[in-house]
Coordinates of C-alpha atoms in Angstrom, one line a residue:
M1 CA 19.0 8.3 8.1
L2 CA 16.4 7.9 10.7
S3 CA 17.6 7.2 14.2
S4 CA 16.1 4.2 16.2
V5 CA 14.0 6.7 18.1
E6 CA 12.9 8.6 15.1
R7 CA 12.0 5.3 13.3
L8 CA 9.9 4.3 16.3
L9 CA 8.0 7.6 16.4
F10 CA 7.6 7.5 12.6
V11 CA 6.1 4.0 12.6
R12 CA 3.8 4.5 15.4
D13 CA 1.7 6.8 13.1
V14 CA 1.6 4.4 10.1
S15 CA -1.7 2.8 9.9
I16 CA -0.6 -0.8 9.7
F17 CA 1.7 -0.4 12.7
Q18 CA -0.8 1.6 14.9
E19 CA -1.8 -0.2 18.2
L20 CA 1.3 -2.3 18.3
R21 CA 3.5 -2.4 21.3
D22 CA 6.5 0.0 21.3
D23 CA 9.0 -3.0 22.2
F24 CA 7.7 -4.9 19.2
L25 CA 8.0 -1.8 16.9
V26 CA 11.4 -1.1 18.0
R27 CA 12.5 -4.8 17.0
L28 CA 10.5 -4.3 13.8
T29 CA 11.9 -1.0 12.6
S30 CA 15.4 -2.2 13.3
V31 CA 15.4 -4.8 10.7
M32 CA 13.8 -2.7 8.1
D33 CA 15.9 -1.2 5.5
E34 CA 15.7 2.4 4.7
L35 CA 16.1 3.4 1.1
S36 CA 16.4 6.7 -0.8
Y37 CA 15.3 7.2 -4.5
P38 CA 15.5 10.1 -6.8
V39 CA 12.8 11.8 -8.5
N40 CA 11.2 9.7 -11.5
H41 CA 12.8 6.5 -10.3
T42 CA 10.6 3.2 -10.6
I43 CA 10.7 1.5 -7.3
F44 CA 9.1 -1.6 -8.9
T45 CA 7.4 -2.5 -12.2
E46 CA 4.0 -4.2 -12.7
G47 CA 4.7 -7.9 -13.4
Q48 CA 7.9 -8.1 -11.4
E49 CA 8.1 -10.7 -8.5
G50 CA 7.7 -9.0 -5.1
R51 CA 8.5 -9.8 -1.7
S52 CA 8.6 -6.5 0.2
L53 CA 6.3 -3.7 1.3
Y54 CA 7.2 -0.2 1.4
V55 CA 6.3 2.8 3.9
V56 CA 6.8 6.2 2.4
V57 CA 9.0 8.2 4.9
S58 CA 9.3 11.3 2.8
G59 CA 8.5 12.4 -0.8
R60 CA 5.5 11.0 -2.9
V61 CA 5.1 8.3 -5.1
R62 CA 2.5 7.4 -8.2
V63 CA 0.9 4.0 -8.3
H64 CA 0.4 3.2 -12.2
V65 CA -0.4 0.6 -14.7
G66 CA 1.3 1.8 -17.8
T67 CA 0.5 5.5 -18.3
R68 CA -2.7 5.2 -16.2
E69 CA -2.3 6.6 -12.7
I70 CA -4.0 4.4 -9.9
A71 CA -3.0 6.7 -7.0
Q72 CA -0.5 9.0 -5.5
M73 CA 0.7 8.3 -2.1
G74 CA 2.8 10.4 0.4
Q75 CA 4.2 10.1 3.9
K76 CA 3.0 7.1 5.9
A77 CA 1.5 5.5 3.1
C78 CA 2.3 1.8 2.5
F79 CA 2.6 0.1 -0.9
G80 CA 3.5 -3.3 -2.2
E81 CA 1.9 -5.3 0.2
M82 CA -0.4 -7.3 -2.1
S83 CA 2.4 -9.6 -3.4
L84 CA 3.7 -10.6 0.1
F85 CA 0.4 -12.4 0.7
D86 CA -0.6 -14.0 -2.6
A87 CA 2.9 -14.6 -4.2
Q88 CA 1.7 -13.0 -7.6
P89 CA 3.5 -10.7 -9.6
R90 CA 3.2 -6.8 -8.8
S91 CA -0.1 -5.6 -9.9
A92 CA 1.1 -2.1 -10.8
S93 CA 4.3 0.0 -11.0
V94 CA 5.5 2.7 -8.5
T95 CA 7.5 5.6 -9.6
T96 CA 8.8 8.5 -7.4
L97 CA 7.1 11.9 -8.1
E98 CA 9.8 13.5 -5.8
Q99 CA 13.0 12.7 -4.0
C100 CA 11.7 9.6 -1.8
N101 CA 12.8 7.8 1.4
C102 CA 11.2 4.5 2.1
L103 CA 11.4 1.9 4.8
M104 CA 11.2 -1.7 3.5
L105 CA 9.9 -4.6 5.3
T106 CA 10.6 -8.0 3.4
Q107 CA 8.1 -10.9 3.3
T108 CA 10.2 -13.0 5.9
Q109 CA 10.3 -10.0 8.2
L110 CA 6.5 -9.4 7.9
Y111 CA 5.8 -13.1 8.6
D112 CA 8.1 -13.2 11.5
A113 CA 6.3 -9.9 12.9
I114 CA 2.9 -11.6 12.4
E115 CA 3.8 -14.7 14.2
E116 CA 5.0 -12.6 17.3
T117 CA 2.2 -10.0 17.0
P118 CA -1.0 -11.1 15.0
G119 CA -2.4 -7.7 15.5
I120 CA -0.2 -6.5 12.3
A121 CA -2.1 -8.9 10.1
I122 CA -5.5 -7.5 11.2
N123 CA -4.1 -3.9 10.7
I124 CA -2.9 -5.0 6.9
I125 CA -6.2 -6.5 6.3
R126 CA -7.9 -3.4 7.4
M127 CA -5.9 -1.4 5.1
L128 CA -6.3 -3.7 2.2
S129 CA -10.1 -3.5 2.7
R130 CA -10.2 0.2 2.8
R131 CA -8.4 0.3 -0.5
V132 CA -10.8 -2.2 -2.1
R133 CA -13.6 0.0 -0.8
D134 CA -12.1 2.9 -2.3
L135 CA -11.6 1.3 -5.7
N136 CA -15.2 0.1 -5.6
Q137 CA -16.3 3.5 -5.0
K138 CA -14.3 5.0 -7.9
L139 CA -15.5 2.2 -10.2
N140 CA -19.1 2.9 -9.2
E141 CA -18.6 6.6 -9.8
K142 CA -17.1 5.8 -13.4
I143 CA -20.0 3.5 -14.1
A144 CA -22.5 6.3 -12.9
Q145 CA -20.8 8.6 -15.5
V146 CA -21.5 6.3 -18.6
P147 CA -24.8 6.8 -20.2
L148 CA -27.1 3.7 -20.5
Q149 CA -27.7 2.2 -24.0
D150 CA -31.5 2.0 -24.9
S151 CA -31.2 -1.9 -24.6
E152 CA -29.7 -1.4 -21.0
R153 CA -32.5 0.8 -20.1
V154 CA -35.1 -1.6 -21.0
E155 CA -33.3 -4.4 -19.1
V156 CA -33.1 -2.2 -15.8
Q157 CA -36.8 -1.1 -16.2
A158 CA -37.9 -4.7 -16.8
S159 CA -36.0 -6.0 -13.7
Q160 CA -37.4 -3.1 -11.7
G161 CA -40.9 -3.6 -12.9

């Protein structure tokens, strides 16, 4: 278990909490639950209702849809944030790759935090934007690797011509 000082020092370096005042962070971290998971434990499953985000304190997790891996995340990474905002089921599953400790922030705690300090919402939007950009880049790289069919080449040439 982290002491309140250790929580503050840790959370200061997490991207969504950067630039926020220490007095606010102390209050926020005091309401976050610290959870411990064994290796190969599914923290949540795609399709489940979700009302919390997680920050990896130690260990590593794998984000996946079925058997297809989307990402691996380690210390100071956040996951699970999307369902806090859109009230949709989880879009992926998260499973531990090694023993893992996380801090959990519930939707209610986050909304209270945003009300008090709107800067946290901006930081979360930045993080989500980075993730969308990364996924777009990966998708574009995959598309570039797929050879065009003859009919597609003709359409591309005609549109350029």
